[in-house]
Amino acid sequence: MMYRIIADAAMVLHFAFLAYLAVGGFVAWRWRRTIGAHLAVAAWGVISILSGVECPLTVLENWARRRAGMNGLSPGGFIDNYIEGVVYPGEYTNVARLGVAVLVLFSYVGYVLRRQ
């Protein structure tokens, strides 16, 4: 039971991380001190996409799911299991990534303009 809770918590944290990745730059418009955290989150997003390195939250969820007697996530990890095919069709992955990148860049432009 405890491992199932850990797996579910890792999944929820992953969704929160992705939400913050998409809109955290806008949060920084109000709370400027959060821009450093968002830069780190955005950097991790870019690094994980370009290098294919597995997210620690995916590793944690897989570990907990296996300890709970469940199947691990598919080789594509969190995105393939919970996002692609659910939120958008898998063939639009690059479009979704581009959309998030544009959203983040727009939020950074707004952040800079609001600071002036």
mmCIF file with all atom_site columns, N, CA and C in Angstrom, residues 12-84:
data_model
loop_
_atom_site.group_PDB
_atom_site.id
_atom_site.type_symbol
_atom_site.label_atom_id
_atom_site.label_alt_id
_atom_site.label_comp_id
_atom_site.label_asym_id
_atom_site.label_entity_id
_atom_site.label_seq_id
_atom_site.pdbx_PDB_ins_code
_atom_site.Cartn_x
_atom_site.Cartn_y
_atom_site.Cartn_z
_atom_site.occupancy
_atom_site.B_iso_or_equiv
_atom_site.pdbx_formal_charge
_atom_site.auth_seq_id
_atom_site.auth_comp_id
_atom_site.auth_asym_id
_atom_site.auth_atom_id
_atom_site.pdbx_PDB_model_num
ATOM 1   N N  . VAL A 1 12 ? 1.684  12.576 -9.363  1.00 0.00 ? 12 VAL A N  1
ATOM 2   C CA . VAL A 1 12 ? 1.113  13.903 -9.106  1.00 0.00 ? 12 VAL A CA 1
ATOM 3   C C  . VAL A 1 12 ? 2.205  14.973 -9.174  1.00 0.00 ? 12 VAL A C  1
ATOM 4   N N  . LEU A 1 13 ? 3.363  14.695 -8.591  1.00 0.00 ? 13 LEU A N  1
ATOM 5   C CA . LEU A 1 13 ? 4.477  15.641 -8.671  1.00 0.00 ? 13 LEU A CA 1
ATOM 6   C C  . LEU A 1 13 ? 4.914  15.877 -10.113 1.00 0.00 ? 13 LEU A C  1
ATOM 7   N N  . HIS A 1 14 ? 4.875  14.830 -10.911 1.00 0.00 ? 14 HIS A N  1
ATOM 8   C CA . HIS A 1 14 ? 5.244  14.953 -12.318 1.00 0.00 ? 14 HIS A CA 1
ATOM 9   C C  . HIS A 1 14 ? 4.270  15.886 -13.048 1.00 0.00 ? 14 HIS A C  1
ATOM 10  N N  . PHE A 1 15 ? 2.972  15.710 -12.803 1.00 0.00 ? 15 PHE A N  1
ATOM 11  C CA . PHE A 1 15 ? 1.988  16.605 -13.415 1.00 0.00 ? 15 PHE A CA 1
ATOM 12  C C  . PHE A 1 15 ? 2.207  18.041 -12.952 1.00 0.00 ? 15 PHE A C  1
ATOM 13  N N  . ALA A 1 16 ? 2.486  18.222 -11.669 1.00 0.00 ? 16 ALA A N  1
ATOM 14  C CA . ALA A 1 16 ? 2.739  19.566 -11.147 1.00 0.00 ? 16 ALA A CA 1
ATOM 15  C C  . ALA A 1 16 ? 3.987  20.170 -11.784 1.00 0.00 ? 16 ALA A C  1
ATOM 16  N N  . PHE A 1 17 ? 5.015  19.359 -11.945 1.00 0.00 ? 17 PHE A N  1
ATOM 17  C CA . PHE A 1 17 ? 6.247  19.817 -12.578 1.00 0.00 ? 17 PHE A CA 1
ATOM 18  C C  . PHE A 1 17 ? 5.973  20.293 -14.000 1.00 0.00 ? 17 PHE A C  1
ATOM 19  N N  . LEU A 1 18 ? 5.216  19.508 -14.761 1.00 0.00 ? 18 LEU A N  1
ATOM 20  C CA . LEU A 1 18 ? 4.911  19.883 -16.141 1.00 0.00 ? 18 LEU A CA 1
ATOM 21  C C  . LEU A 1 18 ? 4.037  21.127 -16.208 1.00 0.00 ? 18 LEU A C  1
ATOM 22  N N  . ALA A 1 19 ? 3.107  21.250 -15.282 1.00 0.00 ? 19 ALA A N  1
ATOM 23  C CA . ALA A 1 19 ? 2.276  22.460 -15.243 1.00 0.00 ? 19 ALA A CA 1
ATOM 24  C C  . ALA A 1 19 ? 3.140  23.678 -14.941 1.00 0.00 ? 19 ALA A C  1
ATOM 25  N N  . TYR A 1 20 ? 4.056  23.537 -13.992 1.00 0.00 ? 20 TYR A N  1
ATOM 26  C CA . TYR A 1 20 ? 4.951  24.645 -13.659 1.00 0.00 ? 20 TYR A CA 1
ATOM 27  C C  . TYR A 1 20 ? 5.878  24.963 -14.828 1.00 0.00 ? 20 TYR A C  1
ATOM 28  N N  . LEU A 1 21 ? 6.310  23.952 -15.543 1.00 0.00 ? 21 LEU A N  1
ATOM 29  C CA . LEU A 1 21 ? 7.131  24.175 -16.730 1.00 0.00 ? 21 LEU A CA 1
ATOM 30  C C  . LEU A 1 21 ? 6.389  25.055 -17.732 1.00 0.00 ? 21 LEU A C  1
ATOM 31  N N  . ALA A 1 22 ? 5.111  24.773 -17.927 1.00 0.00 ? 22 ALA A N  1
ATOM 32  C CA . ALA A 1 22 ? 4.325  25.507 -18.920 1.00 0.00 ? 22 ALA A CA 1
ATOM 33  C C  . ALA A 1 22 ? 3.979  26.927 -18.470 1.00 0.00 ? 22 ALA A C  1
ATOM 34  N N  . VAL A 1 23 ? 3.657  27.122 -17.202 1.00 0.00 ? 23 VAL A N  1
ATOM 35  C CA . VAL A 1 23 ? 3.140  28.434 -16.769 1.00 0.00 ? 23 VAL A CA 1
ATOM 36  C C  . VAL A 1 23 ? 3.976  29.120 -15.696 1.00 0.00 ? 23 VAL A C  1
ATOM 37  N N  . GLY A 1 24 ? 5.066  28.528 -15.296 1.00 0.00 ? 24 GLY A N  1
ATOM 38  C CA . GLY A 1 24 ? 5.886  29.110 -14.234 1.00 0.00 ? 24 GLY A CA 1
ATOM 39  C C  . GLY A 1 24 ? 6.465  30.467 -14.563 1.00 0.00 ? 24 GLY A C  1
ATOM 40  N N  . GLY A 1 25 ? 6.724  30.718 -15.836 1.00 0.00 ? 25 GLY A N  1
ATOM 41  C CA . GLY A 1 25 ? 7.207  32.037 -16.235 1.00 0.00 ? 25 GLY A CA 1
ATOM 42  C C  . GLY A 1 25 ? 6.171  33.116 -15.957 1.00 0.00 ? 25 GLY A C  1
ATOM 43  N N  . PHE A 1 26 ? 4.911  32.771 -16.111 1.00 0.00 ? 26 PHE A N  1
ATOM 44  C CA . PHE A 1 26 ? 3.839  33.720 -15.797 1.00 0.00 ? 26 PHE A CA 1
ATOM 45  C C  . PHE A 1 26 ? 3.710  33.919 -14.288 1.00 0.00 ? 26 PHE A C  1
ATOM 46  N N  . VAL A 1 27 ? 3.959  32.875 -13.527 1.00 0.00 ? 27 VAL A N  1
ATOM 47  C CA . VAL A 1 27 ? 3.954  32.993 -12.065 1.00 0.00 ? 27 VAL A CA 1
ATOM 48  C C  . VAL A 1 27 ? 5.015  34.006 -11.633 1.00 0.00 ? 27 VAL A C  1
ATOM 49  N N  . ALA A 1 28 ? 6.143  34.003 -12.332 1.00 0.00 ? 28 ALA A N  1
ATOM 50  C CA . ALA A 1 28 ? 7.238  34.925 -12.007 1.00 0.00 ? 28 ALA A CA 1
ATOM 51  C C  . ALA A 1 28 ? 6.874  36.378 -12.293 1.00 0.00 ? 28 ALA A C  1
ATOM 52  N N  . TRP A 1 29 ? 5.864  36.611 -13.113 1.00 0.00 ? 29 TRP A N  1
ATOM 53  C CA . TRP A 1 29 ? 5.410  37.989 -13.320 1.00 0.00 ? 29 TRP A CA 1
ATOM 54  C C  . TRP A 1 29 ? 4.940  38.573 -12.000 1.00 0.00 ? 29 TRP A C  1
ATOM 55  N N  . ARG A 1 30 ? 4.316  37.734 -11.180 1.00 0.00 ? 30 ARG A N  1
ATOM 56  C CA . ARG A 1 30 ? 3.779  38.182 -9.885  1.00 0.00 ? 30 ARG A CA 1
ATOM 57  C C  . ARG A 1 30 ? 4.808  38.015 -8.776  1.00 0.00 ? 30 ARG A C  1
ATOM 58  N N  . TRP A 1 31 ? 5.448  36.862 -8.733  1.00 0.00 ? 31 TRP A N  1
ATOM 59  C CA . TRP A 1 31 ? 6.431  36.556 -7.699  1.00 0.00 ? 31 TRP A CA 1
ATOM 60  C C  . TRP A 1 31 ? 7.790  36.404 -8.366  1.00 0.00 ? 31 TRP A C  1
ATOM 61  N N  . ARG A 1 32 ? 8.510  37.495 -8.462  1.00 0.00 ? 32 ARG A N  1
ATOM 62  C CA . ARG A 1 32 ? 9.754  37.553 -9.238  1.00 0.00 ? 32 ARG A CA 1
ATOM 63  C C  . ARG A 1 32 ? 10.818 36.578 -8.760  1.00 0.00 ? 32 ARG A C  1
ATOM 64  N N  . ARG A 1 33 ? 10.816 36.274 -7.496  1.00 0.00 ? 33 ARG A N  1
ATOM 65  C CA . ARG A 1 33 ? 11.840 35.363 -6.964  1.00 0.00 ? 33 ARG A CA 1
ATOM 66  C C  . ARG A 1 33 ? 11.721 33.947 -7.518  1.00 0.00 ? 33 ARG A C  1
ATOM 67  N N  . THR A 1 34 ? 10.592 33.631 -8.125  1.00 0.00 ? 34 THR A N  1
ATOM 68  C CA . THR A 1 34 ? 10.406 32.275 -8.647  1.00 0.00 ? 34 THR A CA 1
ATOM 69  C C  . THR A 1 34 ? 11.044 32.063 -10.011 1.00 0.00 ? 34 THR A C  1
ATOM 70  N N  . ILE A 1 35 ? 11.588 33.120 -10.618 1.00 0.00 ? 35 ILE A N  1
ATOM 71  C CA . ILE A 1 35 ? 12.144 32.984 -11.964 1.00 0.00 ? 35 ILE A CA 1
ATOM 72  C C  . ILE A 1 35 ? 13.337 32.019 -11.990 1.00 0.00 ? 35 ILE A C  1
ATOM 73  N N  . GLY A 1 36 ? 14.148 32.019 -10.947 1.00 0.00 ? 36 GLY A N  1
ATOM 74  C CA . GLY A 1 36 ? 15.284 31.091 -10.888 1.00 0.00 ? 36 GLY A CA 1
ATOM 75  C C  . GLY A 1 36 ? 14.829 29.646 -10.889 1.00 0.00 ? 36 GLY A C  1
ATOM 76  N N  . ALA A 1 37 ? 13.793 29.367 -10.112 1.00 0.00 ? 37 ALA A N  1
ATOM 77  C CA . ALA A 1 37 ? 13.256 28.002 -10.088 1.00 0.00 ? 37 ALA A CA 1
ATOM 78  C C  . ALA A 1 37 ? 12.707 27.627 -11.458 1.00 0.00 ? 37 ALA A C  1
ATOM 79  N N  . HIS A 1 38 ? 12.035 28.570 -12.095 1.00 0.00 ? 38 HIS A N  1
ATOM 80  C CA . HIS A 1 38 ? 11.477 28.247 -13.410 1.00 0.00 ? 38 HIS A CA 1
ATOM 81  C C  . HIS A 1 38 ? 12.572 28.059 -14.457 1.00 0.00 ? 38 HIS A C  1
ATOM 82  N N  . LEU A 1 39 ? 13.615 28.846 -14.384 1.00 0.00 ? 39 LEU A N  1
ATOM 83  C CA . LEU A 1 39 ? 14.738 28.654 -15.307 1.00 0.00 ? 39 LEU A CA 1
ATOM 84  C C  . LEU A 1 39 ? 15.325 27.251 -15.147 1.00 0.00 ? 39 LEU A C  1
ATOM 85  N N  . ALA A 1 40 ? 15.439 26.790 -13.908 1.00 0.00 ? 40 ALA A N  1
ATOM 86  C CA . ALA A 1 40 ? 15.965 25.443 -13.659 1.00 0.00 ? 40 ALA A CA 1
ATOM 87  C C  . ALA A 1 40 ? 15.017 24.380 -14.219 1.00 0.00 ? 40 ALA A C  1
ATOM 88  N N  . VAL A 1 41 ? 13.723 24.562 -14.029 1.00 0.00 ? 41 VAL A N  1
ATOM 89  C CA . VAL A 1 41 ? 12.735 23.614 -14.547 1.00 0.00 ? 41 VAL A CA 1
ATOM 90  C C  . VAL A 1 41 ? 12.770 23.600 -16.071 1.00 0.00 ? 41 VAL A C  1
ATOM 91  N N  . ALA A 1 42 ? 12.828 24.777 -16.680 1.00 0.00 ? 42 ALA A N  1
ATOM 92  C CA . ALA A 1 42 ? 12.881 24.860 -18.140 1.00 0.00 ? 42 ALA A CA 1
ATOM 93  C C  . ALA A 1 42 ? 14.165 24.221 -18.675 1.00 0.00 ? 42 ALA A C  1
ATOM 94  N N  . ALA A 1 43 ? 15.274 24.460 -17.996 1.00 0.00 ? 43 ALA A N  1
ATOM 95  C CA . ALA A 1 43 ? 16.546 23.854 -18.414 1.00 0.00 ? 43 ALA A CA 1
ATOM 96  C C  . ALA A 1 43 ? 16.456 22.333 -18.342 1.00 0.00 ? 43 ALA A C  1
ATOM 97  N N  . TRP A 1 44 ? 15.874 21.820 -17.265 1.00 0.00 ? 44 TRP A N  1
ATOM 98  C CA . TRP A 1 44 ? 15.723 20.370 -17.145 1.00 0.00 ? 44 TRP A CA 1
ATOM 99  C C  . TRP A 1 44 ? 14.844 19.834 -18.276 1.00 0.00 ? 44 TRP A C  1
ATOM 100 N N  . GLY A 1 45 ? 13.789 20.542 -18.623 1.00 0.00 ? 45 GLY A N  1
ATOM 101 C CA . GLY A 1 45 ? 12.932 20.117 -19.715 1.00 0.00 ? 45 GLY A CA 1
ATOM 102 C C  . GLY A 1 45 ? 13.684 20.018 -21.018 1.00 0.00 ? 45 GLY A C  1
ATOM 103 N N  . VAL A 1 46 ? 14.487 21.016 -21.313 1.00 0.00 ? 46 VAL A N  1
ATOM 104 C CA . VAL A 1 46 ? 15.273 21.015 -22.554 1.00 0.00 ? 46 VAL A CA 1
ATOM 105 C C  . VAL A 1 46 ? 16.308 19.890 -22.515 1.00 0.00 ? 46 VAL A C  1
ATOM 106 N N  . ILE A 1 47 ? 17.004 19.758 -21.410 1.00 0.00 ? 47 ILE A N  1
ATOM 107 C CA . ILE A 1 47 ? 18.028 18.710 -21.285 1.00 0.00 ? 47 ILE A CA 1
ATOM 108 C C  . ILE A 1 47 ? 17.411 17.325 -21.447 1.00 0.00 ? 47 ILE A C  1
ATOM 109 N N  . SER A 1 48 ? 16.277 17.100 -20.807 1.00 0.00 ? 48 SER A N  1
ATOM 110 C CA . SER A 1 48 ? 15.674 15.768 -20.876 1.00 0.00 ? 48 SER A CA 1
ATOM 111 C C  . SER A 1 48 ? 15.176 15.443 -22.280 1.00 0.00 ? 48 SER A C  1
ATOM 112 N N  . ILE A 1 49 ? 14.680 16.464 -22.996 1.00 0.00 ? 49 ILE A N  1
ATOM 113 C CA . ILE A 1 49 ? 14.222 16.224 -24.373 1.00 0.00 ? 49 ILE A CA 1
ATOM 114 C C  . ILE A 1 49 ? 15.410 15.955 -25.292 1.00 0.00 ? 49 ILE A C  1
ATOM 115 N N  . LEU A 1 50 ? 16.453 16.775 -25.175 1.00 0.00 ? 50 LEU A N  1
ATOM 116 C CA . LEU A 1 50 ? 17.594 16.647 -26.091 1.00 0.00 ? 50 LEU A CA 1
ATOM 117 C C  . LEU A 1 50 ? 18.453 15.419 -25.803 1.00 0.00 ? 50 LEU A C  1
ATOM 118 N N  . SER A 1 51 ? 18.619 15.088 -24.538 1.00 0.00 ? 51 SER A N  1
ATOM 119 C CA . SER A 1 51 ? 19.521 13.990 -24.195 1.00 0.00 ? 51 SER A CA 1
ATOM 120 C C  . SER A 1 51 ? 18.803 12.658 -23.983 1.00 0.00 ? 51 SER A C  1
ATOM 121 N N  . GLY A 1 52 ? 17.508 12.717 -23.718 1.00 0.00 ? 52 GLY A N  1
ATOM 122 C CA . GLY A 1 52 ? 16.773 11.494 -23.449 1.00 0.00 ? 52 GLY A CA 1
ATOM 123 C C  . GLY A 1 52 ? 17.012 10.930 -22.061 1.00 0.00 ? 52 GLY A C  1
ATOM 124 N N  . VAL A 1 53 ? 17.652 11.710 -21.193 1.00 0.00 ? 53 VAL A N  1
ATOM 125 C CA . VAL A 1 53 ? 17.913 11.247 -19.834 1.00 0.00 ? 53 VAL A CA 1
ATOM 126 C C  . VAL A 1 53 ? 16.579 11.042 -19.111 1.00 0.00 ? 53 VAL A C  1
ATOM 127 N N  . GLU A 1 54 ? 16.518 9.995  -18.305 1.00 0.00 ? 54 GLU A N  1
ATOM 128 C CA . GLU A 1 54 ? 15.287 9.662  -17.598 1.00 0.00 ? 54 GLU A CA 1
ATOM 129 C C  . GLU A 1 54 ? 15.104 10.552 -16.376 1.00 0.00 ? 54 GLU A C  1
ATOM 130 N N  . CYS A 1 55 ? 13.907 11.048 -16.212 1.00 0.00 ? 55 CYS A N  1
ATOM 131 C CA . CYS A 1 55 ? 13.577 11.922 -15.092 1.00 0.00 ? 55 CYS A CA 1
ATOM 132 C C  . CYS A 1 55 ? 13.616 11.145 -13.776 1.00 0.00 ? 55 CYS A C  1
ATOM 133 N N  . PRO A 1 56 ? 14.158 11.734 -12.722 1.00 0.00 ? 56 PRO A N  1
ATOM 134 C CA . PRO A 1 56 ? 14.171 11.056 -11.421 1.00 0.00 ? 56 PRO A CA 1
ATOM 135 C C  . PRO A 1 56 ? 12.765 10.708 -10.907 1.00 0.00 ? 56 PRO A C  1
ATOM 136 N N  . LEU A 1 57 ? 11.777 11.507 -11.256 1.00 0.00 ? 57 LEU A N  1
ATOM 137 C CA . LEU A 1 57 ? 10.411 11.178 -10.843 1.00 0.00 ? 57 LEU A CA 1
ATOM 138 C C  . LEU A 1 57 ? 9.906  9.926  -11.553 1.00 0.00 ? 57 LEU A C  1
ATOM 139 N N  . THR A 1 58 ? 10.319 9.721  -12.784 1.00 0.00 ? 58 THR A N  1
ATOM 140 C CA . THR A 1 58 ? 9.963  8.497  -13.503 1.00 0.00 ? 58 THR A CA 1
ATOM 141 C C  . THR A 1 58 ? 10.646 7.296  -12.865 1.00 0.00 ? 58 THR A C  1
ATOM 142 N N  . VAL A 1 59 ? 11.896 7.461  -12.514 1.00 0.00 ? 59 VAL A N  1
ATOM 143 C CA . VAL A 1 59 ? 12.626 6.376  -11.835 1.00 0.00 ? 59 VAL A CA 1
ATOM 144 C C  . VAL A 1 59 ? 11.938 6.022  -10.530 1.00 0.00 ? 59 VAL A C  1
ATOM 145 N N  . LEU A 1 60 ? 11.569 7.042  -9.748  1.00 0.00 ? 60 LEU A N  1
ATOM 146 C CA . LEU A 1 60 ? 10.883 6.817  -8.464  1.00 0.00 ? 60 LEU A CA 1
ATOM 147 C C  . LEU A 1 60 ? 9.543  6.122  -8.676  1.00 0.00 ? 60 LEU A C  1
ATOM 148 N N  . GLU A 1 61 ? 8.773  6.602  -9.638  1.00 0.00 ? 61 GLU A N  1
ATOM 149 C CA . GLU A 1 61 ? 7.465  5.976  -9.878  1.00 0.00 ? 61 GLU A CA 1
ATOM 150 C C  . GLU A 1 61 ? 7.611  4.528  -10.320 1.00 0.00 ? 61 GLU A C  1
ATOM 151 N N  . ASN A 1 62 ? 8.543  4.262  -11.232 1.00 0.00 ? 62 ASN A N  1
ATOM 152 C CA . ASN A 1 62 ? 8.764  2.884  -11.671 1.00 0.00 ? 62 ASN A CA 1
ATOM 153 C C  . ASN A 1 62 ? 9.171  1.987  -10.505 1.00 0.00 ? 62 ASN A C  1
ATOM 154 N N  . TRP A 1 63 ? 10.076 2.466  -9.680  1.00 0.00 ? 63 TRP A N  1
ATOM 155 C CA . TRP A 1 63 ? 10.525 1.690  -8.519  1.00 0.00 ? 63 TRP A CA 1
ATOM 156 C C  . TRP A 1 63 ? 9.350  1.373  -7.600  1.00 0.00 ? 63 TRP A C  1
ATOM 157 N N  . ALA A 1 64 ? 8.558  2.382  -7.281  1.00 0.00 ? 64 ALA A N  1
ATOM 158 C CA . ALA A 1 64 ? 7.435  2.196  -6.365  1.00 0.00 ? 64 ALA A CA 1
ATOM 159 C C  . ALA A 1 64 ? 6.364  1.296  -6.981  1.00 0.00 ? 64 ALA A C  1
ATOM 160 N N  . ARG A 1 65 ? 6.098  1.459  -8.255  1.00 0.00 ? 65 ARG A N  1
ATOM 161 C CA . ARG A 1 65 ? 5.091  0.620  -8.907  1.00 0.00 ? 65 ARG A CA 1
ATOM 162 C C  . ARG A 1 65 ? 5.514  -0.849 -8.888  1.00 0.00 ? 65 ARG A C  1
ATOM 163 N N  . ARG A 1 66 ? 6.779  -1.105 -9.161  1.00 0.00 ? 66 ARG A N  1
ATOM 164 C CA . ARG A 1 66 ? 7.250  -2.495 -9.149  1.00 0.00 ? 66 ARG A CA 1
ATOM 165 C C  . ARG A 1 66 ? 7.206  -3.087 -7.737  1.00 0.00 ? 66 ARG A C  1
ATOM 166 N N  . ARG A 1 67 ? 7.578  -2.283 -6.751  1.00 0.00 ? 67 ARG A N  1
ATOM 167 C CA . ARG A 1 67 ? 7.520  -2.750 -5.354  1.00 0.00 ? 67 ARG A CA 1
ATOM 168 C C  . ARG A 1 67 ? 6.085  -3.003 -4.908  1.00 0.00 ? 67 ARG A C  1
ATOM 169 N N  . ALA A 1 68 ? 5.136  -2.305 -5.528  1.00 0.00 ? 68 ALA A N  1
ATOM 170 C CA . ALA A 1 68 ? 3.720  -2.494 -5.205  1.00 0.00 ? 68 ALA A CA 1
ATOM 171 C C  . ALA A 1 68 ? 3.106  -3.641 -6.008  1.00 0.00 ? 68 ALA A C  1
ATOM 172 N N  . GLY A 1 69 ? 3.925  -4.311 -6.840  1.00 0.00 ? 69 GLY A N  1
ATOM 173 C CA . GLY A 1 69 ? 3.436  -5.430 -7.636  1.00 0.00 ? 69 GLY A CA 1
ATOM 174 C C  . GLY A 1 69 ? 2.746  -4.998 -8.923  1.00 0.00 ? 69 GLY A C  1
ATOM 175 N N  . MET A 1 70 ? 2.967  -3.767 -9.332  1.00 0.00 ? 70 MET A N  1
ATOM 176 C CA . MET A 1 70 ? 2.365  -3.234 -10.553 1.00 0.00 ? 70 MET A CA 1
ATOM 177 C C  . MET A 1 70 ? 3.404  -3.220 -11.668 1.00 0.00 ? 70 MET A C  1
ATOM 178 N N  . ASN A 1 71 ? 2.942  -3.024 -12.886 1.00 0.00 ? 71 ASN A N  1
ATOM 179 C CA . ASN A 1 71 ? 3.856  -2.854 -14.011 1.00 0.00 ? 71 ASN A CA 1
ATOM 180 C C  . ASN A 1 71 ? 4.470  -1.466 -13.949 1.00 0.00 ? 71 ASN A C  1
ATOM 181 N N  . GLY A 1 72 ? 5.722  -1.362 -14.401 1.00 0.00 ? 72 GLY A N  1
ATOM 182 C CA . GLY A 1 72 ? 6.350  -0.055 -14.510 1.00 0.00 ? 72 GLY A CA 1
ATOM 183 C C  . GLY A 1 72 ? 5.778  0.703  -15.694 1.00 0.00 ? 72 GLY A C  1
ATOM 184 N N  . LEU A 1 73 ? 6.183  1.936  -15.818 1.00 0.00 ? 73 LEU A N  1
ATOM 185 C CA . LEU A 1 73 ? 5.757  2.740  -16.955 1.00 0.00 ? 73 LEU A CA 1
ATOM 186 C C  . LEU A 1 73 ? 6.373  2.182  -18.227 1.00 0.00 ? 73 LEU A C  1
ATOM 187 N N  . SER A 1 74 ? 5.773  2.494  -19.363 1.00 0.00 ? 74 SER A N  1
ATOM 188 C CA . SER A 1 74 ? 6.330  2.046  -20.636 1.00 0.00 ? 74 SER A CA 1
ATOM 189 C C  . SER A 1 74 ? 7.688  2.708  -20.843 1.00 0.00 ? 74 SER A C  1
ATOM 190 N N  . PRO A 1 75 ? 8.489  2.212  -21.771 1.00 0.00 ? 75 PRO A N  1
ATOM 191 C CA . PRO A 1 75 ? 9.830  2.773  -21.981 1.00 0.00 ? 75 PRO A CA 1
ATOM 192 C C  . PRO A 1 75 ? 9.839  4.279  -22.255 1.00 0.00 ? 75 PRO A C  1
ATOM 193 N N  . GLY A 1 76 ? 8.762  4.834  -22.781 1.00 0.00 ? 76 GLY A N  1
ATOM 194 C CA . GLY A 1 76 ? 8.690  6.268  -23.028 1.00 0.00 ? 76 GLY A CA 1
ATOM 195 C C  . GLY A 1 76 ? 8.518  7.084  -21.768 1.00 0.00 ? 76 GLY A C  1
ATOM 196 N N  . GLY A 1 77 ? 8.230  6.420  -20.654 1.00 0.00 ? 77 GLY A N  1
ATOM 197 C CA . GLY A 1 77 ? 8.122  7.102  -19.373 1.00 0.00 ? 77 GLY A CA 1
ATOM 198 C C  . GLY A 1 77 ? 6.792  7.795  -19.146 1.00 0.00 ? 77 GLY A C  1
ATOM 199 N N  . PHE A 1 78 ? 6.838  8.811  -18.322 1.00 0.00 ? 78 PHE A N  1
ATOM 200 C CA . PHE A 1 78 ? 5.652  9.521  -17.860 1.00 0.00 ? 78 PHE A CA 1
ATOM 201 C C  . PHE A 1 78 ? 4.848  10.108 -19.021 1.00 0.00 ? 78 PHE A C  1
ATOM 202 N N  . ILE A 1 79 ? 5.518  10.806 -19.912 1.00 0.00 ? 79 ILE A N  1
ATOM 203 C CA . ILE A 1 79 ? 4.830  11.477 -21.015 1.00 0.00 ? 79 ILE A CA 1
ATOM 204 C C  . ILE A 1 79 ? 4.070  10.463 -21.866 1.00 0.00 ? 79 ILE A C  1
ATOM 205 N N  . ASP A 1 80 ? 4.717  9.374  -22.224 1.00 0.00 ? 80 ASP A N  1
ATOM 206 C CA . ASP A 1 80 ? 4.067  8.355  -23.055 1.00 0.00 ? 80 ASP A CA 1
ATOM 207 C C  . ASP A 1 80 ? 2.885  7.696  -22.353 1.00 0.00 ? 80 ASP A C  1
ATOM 208 N N  . ASN A 1 81 ? 2.959  7.566  -21.047 1.00 0.00 ? 81 ASN A N  1
ATOM 209 C CA . ASN A 1 81 ? 1.889  6.893  -20.312 1.00 0.00 ? 81 ASN A CA 1
ATOM 210 C C  . ASN A 1 81 ? 0.701  7.784  -20.012 1.00 0.00 ? 81 ASN A C  1
ATOM 211 N N  . TYR A 1 82 ? 0.967  9.011  -19.623 1.00 0.00 ? 82 TYR A N  1
ATOM 212 C CA . TYR A 1 82 ? -0.110 9.854  -19.108 1.00 0.00 ? 82 TYR A CA 1
ATOM 213 C C  . TYR A 1 82 ? -0.501 11.027 -20.001 1.00 0.00 ? 82 TYR A C  1
ATOM 214 N N  . ILE A 1 83 ? 0.364  11.423 -20.935 1.00 0.00 ? 83 ILE A N  1
ATOM 215 C CA . ILE A 1 83 ? 0.096  12.630 -21.709 1.00 0.00 ? 83 ILE A CA 1
ATOM 216 C C  . ILE A 1 83 ? -0.221 12.301 -23.169 1.00 0.00 ? 83 ILE A C  1
ATOM 217 N N  . GLU A 1 84 ? 0.734  11.674 -23.862 1.00 0.00 ? 84 GLU A N  1
ATOM 218 C CA . GLU A 1 84 ? 0.517  11.349 -25.271 1.00 0.00 ? 84 GLU A CA 1
ATOM 219 C C  . GLU A 1 84 ? -0.639 10.365 -25.426 1.00 0.00 ? 84 GLU A C  1
#
